[in-house]
mmCIF file of C-alpha atoms in Angstrom:
data_model
loop_
_atom_site.group_PDB
_atom_site.id
_atom_site.type_symbol
_atom_site.label_atom_id
_atom_site.label_comp_id
_atom_site.label_asym_id
_atom_site.label_seq_id
_atom_site.Cartn_x
_atom_site.Cartn_y
_atom_site.Cartn_z
ATOM 1 C CA LEU A 1 0.857 18.784 -43.047
ATOM 2 C CA MET A 2 0.095 21.684 -40.945
ATOM 3 C CA VAL A 3 -2.751 19.232 -39.126
ATOM 4 C CA TYR A 4 -0.064 16.643 -38.283
ATOM 5 C CA ILE A 5 2.430 19.071 -37.160
ATOM 6 C CA ILE A 6 0.035 20.821 -34.838
ATOM 7 C CA ASP A 7 -1.420 17.294 -33.447
ATOM 8 C CA SER A 8 2.346 16.298 -32.901
ATOM 9 C CA TYR A 9 2.942 19.450 -30.960
ATOM 10 C CA ARG A 10 0.127 18.959 -28.842
ATOM 11 C CA SER A 11 1.047 15.308 -28.524
ATOM 12 C CA GLU A 12 4.542 15.967 -27.207
ATOM 13 C CA ARG A 13 3.243 19.167 -25.187
ATOM 14 C CA THR A 14 0.823 16.705 -23.333
ATOM 15 C CA LYS A 15 3.646 14.276 -22.844
ATOM 16 C CA LEU A 16 5.694 16.917 -21.235
ATOM 17 C CA LEU A 17 3.365 18.470 -19.082
ATOM 18 C CA GLU A 18 2.199 14.722 -17.574
ATOM 19 C CA ALA A 19 5.773 14.145 -17.152
ATOM 20 C CA LYS A 20 6.178 17.149 -15.091
ATOM 21 C CA ASP A 21 3.255 16.501 -13.142
ATOM 22 C CA GLU A 22 4.835 13.342 -12.356
ATOM 23 C CA ILE A 23 8.109 14.423 -11.158
ATOM 24 C CA LEU A 24 6.471 17.143 -9.116
ATOM 25 C CA ALA A 25 4.419 14.526 -7.320
ATOM 26 C CA GLN A 26 7.605 12.377 -6.734
ATOM 27 C CA LYS A 27 9.343 15.131 -5.390
ATOM 28 C CA GLN A 28 6.486 15.971 -2.985
ATOM 29 C CA GLN A 29 6.445 12.429 -1.886
ATOM 30 C CA LEU A 30 10.019 12.778 -1.448
ATOM 31 C CA GLU A 31 10.029 16.232 0.825
ATOM 32 C CA ASN A 32 6.615 14.443 2.806
ATOM 33 C CA LEU A 33 9.057 11.176 3.558
ATOM 34 C CA ASN A 34 11.884 13.177 4.534
ATOM 35 C CA LYS A 35 9.334 15.542 7.083
ATOM 36 C CA GLN A 36 8.077 11.929 8.596
ATOM 37 C CA LYS A 37 11.710 10.680 9.115
ATOM 38 C CA ASP A 38 12.572 13.843 10.606
ATOM 39 C CA LYS A 39 9.559 13.632 12.997
ATOM 40 C CA LEU A 40 10.400 10.135 13.805
ATOM 41 C CA LEU A 41 13.806 11.076 14.614
ATOM 42 C CA LYS A 42 12.699 13.898 16.753
ATOM 43 C CA ILE A 43 10.351 12.033 18.999
ATOM 44 C CA MET A 44 13.003 9.034 19.278
ATOM 45 C CA SER A 45 15.595 11.343 20.337
ATOM 46 C CA HIS A 46 13.411 13.366 22.788
ATOM 47 C CA ASP A 47 10.770 11.403 24.159
ATOM 48 C CA LEU A 48 11.959 7.964 23.613
ATOM 49 C CA ARG A 49 15.506 8.834 25.355
ATOM 50 C CA GLY A 50 13.585 10.745 28.107
ATOM 51 C CA SER A 51 11.844 7.602 29.047
ATOM 52 C CA ILE A 52 14.503 5.434 29.114
ATOM 53 C CA ALA A 53 16.300 7.818 31.273
ATOM 54 C CA VAL A 54 13.618 7.916 33.708
ATOM 55 C CA LEU A 55 13.821 3.902 33.874
ATOM 56 C CA GLN A 56 17.385 4.499 34.345
ATOM 57 C CA SER A 57 16.895 6.734 37.377
ATOM 58 C CA LEU A 58 14.397 5.016 39.090
ATOM 59 C CA SER A 59 16.319 1.804 38.948
ATOM 60 C CA ASP A 60 19.330 3.484 40.389
ATOM 61 C CA ILE A 61 17.408 4.464 43.216
ATOM 62 C CA MET A 62 16.038 1.203 44.032
ATOM 63 C CA ALA A 63 19.357 -0.370 43.927
ATOM 64 C CA SER A 64 20.824 1.933 46.257
ATOM 65 C CA GLY A 65 18.965 0.138 49.123
ATOM 66 C CA ASP A 66 18.260 3.130 50.884
ATOM 67 C CA LEU A 67 14.195 3.019 50.833
ATOM 68 C CA ASP A 68 11.790 2.115 53.233
ATOM 69 C CA ALA A 69 8.953 -0.277 52.470
ATOM 70 C CA LYS A 70 6.907 2.398 51.745
ATOM 71 C CA GLU A 71 9.333 4.052 49.569
ATOM 72 C CA GLN A 72 10.348 1.024 47.708
ATOM 73 C CA GLU A 73 6.665 0.215 47.176
ATOM 74 C CA ASP A 74 5.882 3.519 45.636
ATOM 75 C CA LEU A 75 8.812 3.465 43.337
ATOM 76 C CA VAL A 76 7.992 0.221 41.782
ATOM 77 C CA ALA A 77 4.508 1.606 41.058
ATOM 78 C CA LYS A 78 6.113 4.608 39.352
ATOM 79 C CA PHE A 79 8.790 2.115 37.793
ATOM 80 C CA GLN A 80 5.566 0.266 36.266
ATOM 81 C CA SER A 81 3.859 3.019 34.957
ATOM 82 C CA GLN A 82 6.879 4.187 33.245
ATOM 83 C CA THR A 83 7.659 0.894 31.473
ATOM 84 C CA ARG A 84 4.187 0.825 30.277
ATOM 85 C CA HIS A 85 4.741 4.049 28.740
ATOM 86 C CA SER A 86 7.642 3.137 27.148
ATOM 87 C CA ARG A 87 6.426 0.136 25.845
ATOM 88 C CA SER A 88 3.315 1.937 24.545
ATOM 89 C CA LEU A 89 5.664 4.735 23.202
ATOM 90 C CA LEU A 90 7.789 2.044 21.321
ATOM 91 C CA ASP A 91 4.594 0.172 20.056
ATOM 92 C CA ASN A 92 3.052 3.321 18.521
ATOM 93 C CA MET A 93 6.518 4.443 16.843
ATOM 94 C CA LEU A 94 7.159 1.035 15.165
ATOM 95 C CA PHE A 95 3.413 0.963 14.088
ATOM 96 C CA TRP A 96 3.479 4.501 12.774
ATOM 97 C CA ALA A 97 6.935 3.918 10.923
ATOM 98 C CA LYS A 98 5.827 0.842 9.333
ATOM 99 C CA ASN A 99 2.930 2.155 8.057
ATOM 100 C CA GLN A 100 4.910 5.250 6.440
ATOM 101 C CA ILE A 101 7.613 3.214 4.828
ATOM 102 C CA SER A 102 5.398 0.434 3.591
ATOM 103 C CA GLY A 103 2.025 2.134 3.631
ATOM 104 C CA MET A 104 -1.179 1.180 5.283
ATOM 105 C CA THR A 105 -2.836 -2.119 4.751
ATOM 106 C CA ILE A 106 -6.172 -2.270 5.973
ATOM 107 C CA ARG A 107 -7.612 -6.084 6.282
ATOM 108 C CA LYS A 108 -11.158 -5.707 7.436
ATOM 109 C CA VAL A 109 -12.805 -8.752 9.441
ATOM 110 C CA GLU A 110 -15.599 -9.192 11.616
ATOM 111 C CA VAL A 111 -14.023 -8.015 15.342
ATOM 112 C CA LEU A 112 -15.995 -8.869 18.577
ATOM 113 C CA LEU A 113 -15.640 -5.585 19.993
ATOM 114 C CA ASN A 114 -16.324 -6.576 23.682
ATOM 115 C CA THR A 115 -13.215 -8.868 23.556
ATOM 116 C CA VAL A 116 -10.967 -5.811 22.421
ATOM 117 C CA ILE A 117 -12.257 -3.216 24.794
ATOM 118 C CA GLU A 118 -12.422 -5.707 27.879
ATOM 119 C CA GLU A 119 -8.673 -6.873 27.018
ATOM 120 C CA LEU A 120 -7.894 -2.980 27.282
ATOM 121 C CA TYR A 121 -9.464 -2.342 30.208
ATOM 122 C CA ASP A 122 -7.786 -5.229 32.059
ATOM 123 C CA SER A 123 -4.292 -4.230 30.937
ATOM 124 C CA HIS A 124 -5.136 -0.476 32.158
ATOM 125 C CA LEU A 125 -7.058 -1.247 35.279
ATOM 126 C CA VAL A 126 -3.782 -1.228 37.219
ATOM 127 C CA LEU A 127 -2.871 2.262 36.281
ATOM 128 C CA ALA A 128 -6.406 3.400 37.119
ATOM 129 C CA GLN A 129 -6.253 1.989 40.513
ATOM 130 C CA GLN A 130 -2.602 3.667 41.087
ATOM 131 C CA LYS A 131 -4.539 7.155 40.367
ATOM 132 C CA GLN A 132 -7.481 5.969 42.327
ATOM 133 C CA ILE A 133 -9.485 6.667 39.045
ATOM 134 C CA ASP A 134 -13.082 5.112 38.856
ATOM 135 C CA PHE A 135 -12.466 3.119 35.834
ATOM 136 C CA SER A 136 -15.985 1.480 34.270
ATOM 137 C CA LEU A 137 -17.289 -0.312 31.431
ATOM 138 C CA ASP A 138 -20.917 -0.319 30.016
ATOM 139 C CA LEU A 139 -20.867 -2.356 26.988
ATOM 140 C CA ASP A 140 -23.772 -3.892 24.959
ATOM 141 C CA ASP A 141 -23.707 -7.753 24.311
ATOM 142 C CA GLU A 142 -21.988 -9.614 21.441
ATOM 143 C CA LEU A 143 -21.000 -6.157 19.675
ATOM 144 C CA VAL A 144 -19.523 -6.969 16.143
ATOM 145 C CA VAL A 145 -17.646 -4.214 14.038
ATOM 146 C CA VAL A 146 -16.336 -5.018 10.556
ATOM 147 C CA THR A 147 -12.780 -3.302 10.591
ATOM 148 C CA ASP A 148 -8.873 -3.846 11.084
ATOM 149 C CA TRP A 149 -8.232 -5.347 14.408
ATOM 150 C CA ASP A 150 -4.504 -3.898 14.766
ATOM 151 C CA TYR A 151 -5.688 -0.231 14.005
ATOM 152 C CA LEU A 152 -8.809 -0.465 16.236
ATOM 153 C CA HIS A 153 -6.572 -1.433 18.941
ATOM 154 C CA ILE A 154 -3.946 1.325 18.488
ATOM 155 C CA ILE A 155 -7.066 3.540 18.098
ATOM 156 C CA LEU A 156 -8.730 2.259 21.273
ATOM 157 C CA ARG A 157 -5.554 1.677 23.386
ATOM 158 C CA ASN A 158 -4.408 5.498 22.278
ATOM 159 C CA LEU A 159 -7.737 6.812 23.508
ATOM 160 C CA ILE A 160 -7.889 5.070 27.054
ATOM 161 C CA GLN A 161 -4.369 5.913 27.953
ATOM 162 C CA ASN A 162 -5.122 9.872 27.250
ATOM 163 C CA ALA A 163 -8.059 9.593 29.094
ATOM 164 C CA LEU A 164 -6.238 8.062 32.394
ATOM 165 C CA LYS A 165 -3.261 10.236 31.766
ATOM 166 C CA PHE A 166 -5.094 13.482 32.110
ATOM 167 C CA THR A 167 -7.623 12.616 34.574
ATOM 168 C CA SER A 168 -6.491 13.527 38.106
ATOM 169 C CA VAL A 169 -6.347 11.560 41.270
ATOM 170 C CA GLY A 170 -9.949 10.472 42.317
ATOM 171 C CA GLY A 171 -11.499 11.198 38.813
ATOM 172 C CA SER A 172 -13.149 8.902 36.657
ATOM 173 C CA VAL A 173 -13.060 7.225 33.274
ATOM 174 C CA SER A 174 -15.932 5.398 31.401
ATOM 175 C CA ILE A 175 -15.733 3.198 28.189
ATOM 176 C CA GLN A 176 -19.123 2.643 26.686
ATOM 177 C CA ALA A 177 -20.418 1.031 23.381
ATOM 178 C CA SER A 178 -23.603 0.205 22.010
ATOM 179 C CA SER A 179 -25.154 -0.590 18.557
ATOM 180 C CA GLY A 180 -27.777 1.558 16.879
ATOM 181 C CA LYS A 181 -29.630 1.657 13.741
ATOM 182 C CA HIS A 182 -26.692 2.648 11.356
ATOM 183 C CA PHE A 183 -23.574 2.392 13.721
ATOM 184 C CA THR A 184 -21.834 0.574 16.739
ATOM 185 C CA THR A 185 -20.912 3.557 18.937
ATOM 186 C CA ILE A 186 -17.964 4.071 21.476
ATOM 187 C CA SER A 187 -17.561 6.476 23.908
ATOM 188 C CA ILE A 188 -14.675 7.489 25.938
ATOM 189 C CA LYS A 189 -15.111 9.823 28.730
ATOM 190 C CA ASP A 190 -13.071 11.212 31.550
ATOM 191 C CA THR A 191 -13.306 13.986 34.082
ATOM 192 C CA GLY A 192 -9.593 15.091 33.264
ATOM 193 C CA VAL A 193 -8.277 18.404 32.287
ATOM 194 C CA GLY A 194 -9.917 18.873 29.074
ATOM 195 C CA PHE A 195 -8.308 21.099 26.267
ATOM 196 C CA ASP A 196 -9.196 23.541 23.743
ATOM 197 C CA THR A 197 -10.138 21.316 20.707
ATOM 198 C CA SER A 198 -8.536 23.891 18.350
ATOM 199 C CA ILE A 199 -5.607 21.973 18.729
ATOM 200 C CA LEU A 200 -6.923 19.119 16.811
ATOM 201 C CA LYS A 201 -6.805 21.003 13.664
ATOM 202 C CA ASN A 202 -2.928 21.062 13.996
ATOM 203 C CA VAL A 203 -2.901 17.461 14.927
ATOM 204 C CA ARG A 204 -4.982 16.823 11.624
ATOM 205 C CA THR A 205 -2.508 18.434 9.433
ATOM 206 C CA GLY A 206 0.455 16.212 10.692
ATOM 207 C CA GLU A 207 1.999 18.479 13.579
ATOM 208 C CA THR A 208 2.891 16.783 16.836
ATOM 209 C CA MET A 209 2.326 17.525 20.476
ATOM 210 C CA SER A 210 3.709 16.424 23.332
ATOM 211 C CA THR A 211 1.771 17.253 26.976
ATOM 212 C CA SER A 212 2.736 15.622 30.332
ATOM 213 C CA GLY A 213 -0.040 14.081 32.324
ATOM 214 C CA THR A 214 -1.599 14.955 35.806
ATOM 215 C CA GLU A 215 1.034 12.778 37.480
ATOM 216 C CA GLY A 216 3.700 14.067 34.820
ATOM 217 C CA GLU A 217 3.455 11.075 32.526
ATOM 218 C CA GLN A 218 5.310 11.932 29.461
ATOM 219 C CA GLY A 219 3.726 11.582 26.241
ATOM 220 C CA THR A 220 3.929 12.079 22.447
ATOM 221 C CA GLY A 221 1.962 13.962 20.050
ATOM 222 C CA LEU A 222 1.847 10.836 17.786
ATOM 223 C CA GLY A 223 -0.946 9.328 19.355
ATOM 224 C CA LEU A 224 -3.757 11.898 18.429
ATOM 225 C CA GLY A 225 -2.549 12.196 15.010
ATOM 226 C CA MET A 226 -2.652 8.481 14.420
ATOM 227 C CA ILE A 227 -6.160 8.272 15.607
ATOM 228 C CA TYR A 228 -7.446 10.586 13.391
ATOM 229 C CA GLU A 229 -5.365 9.066 10.334
ATOM 230 C CA TYR A 230 -6.381 5.448 11.579
ATOM 231 C CA ALA A 231 -10.134 6.219 11.908
ATOM 232 C CA TYR A 232 -10.467 8.159 8.508
ATOM 233 C CA GLN A 233 -8.613 4.783 6.679
ATOM 234 C CA LEU A 234 -10.950 2.458 8.433
ATOM 235 C CA GLY A 235 -14.001 4.436 7.159
ATOM 236 C CA ALA A 236 -15.084 5.407 11.038
ATOM 237 C CA LYS A 237 -16.618 8.600 12.137
ATOM 238 C CA ILE A 238 -14.519 10.685 15.122
ATOM 239 C CA ASP A 239 -15.610 13.495 17.524
ATOM 240 C CA CYS A 240 -14.369 14.920 20.574
ATOM 241 C CA VAL A 241 -16.093 17.412 23.068
ATOM 242 C CA SER A 242 -14.023 18.997 25.394
ATOM 243 C CA SER A 243 -13.106 22.050 27.488
ATOM 244 C CA LYS A 244 -10.262 23.402 29.972
ATOM 245 C CA GLY A 245 -11.392 21.867 33.624
ATOM 246 C CA GLN A 246 -14.555 20.073 32.069
ATOM 247 C CA GLY A 247 -13.028 16.661 30.835
ATOM 248 C CA THR A 248 -13.348 15.021 27.406
ATOM 249 C CA VAL A 249 -15.518 12.714 25.538
ATOM 250 C CA PHE A 250 -14.243 11.072 22.214
ATOM 251 C CA THR A 251 -16.744 9.260 20.468
ATOM 252 C CA ILE A 252 -16.248 6.610 17.577
ATOM 253 C CA GLN A 253 -18.855 5.775 15.187
ATOM 254 C CA PHE A 254 -18.137 2.455 12.692
ATOM 255 C CA PRO A 255 -20.896 2.083 10.138
ATOM 256 C CA HIS A 256 -22.743 -1.026 9.807
ATOM 257 C CA LYS A 257 -22.000 -3.427 6.860
#
């Protein structure tokens, strides 16, 4: 009888401990969701509103009719740049919010890397030309990686945008991709302002950071955080070499099958 009582006590105690652990896990999950919600609302209220306010200000000036041809041309260029930034910011936030709500779903397929990089290069060429940046490609032929197209696109788009954003007029940004024995490697190198890589520790823990570019371009701390999170989920290795005033090199390695 005593053995039965002891076994019953142990069984009930185990169930209670398991229930307690489950409740604590649910509590932690709810706290994390609230933090993510607060982060998204903060970014939406600050960065997105600020971006739209700039667009409104530019459109008001354009509508005034008080500009000569050169001023009109410069303003149109700024308007286009700001529109691209707003679109990119919104795309980032919607993609990030979707993952926070429904969870990340990775669908790995064979992706022709050359096509993805060349499309991104073409879509950012005007921005590079506006800043008189030497923007170049050096890709091996027919590079294929097994990955999720959407997440790969988000990672590379953000890295390219950051490289152009933090490179001064007359600088250079290069994209290189090659296939080795074990990895396909992508490197995005710029001659920009550089940064102290110790801040990446904060990015990896989920803290946001927002820094203006060399021409006052606005930004959101979602970018780098997403890059590291998504690269990890894809099974890719990401590395960064940078120092203030010396430029930055981001390298991503995708393992072969």
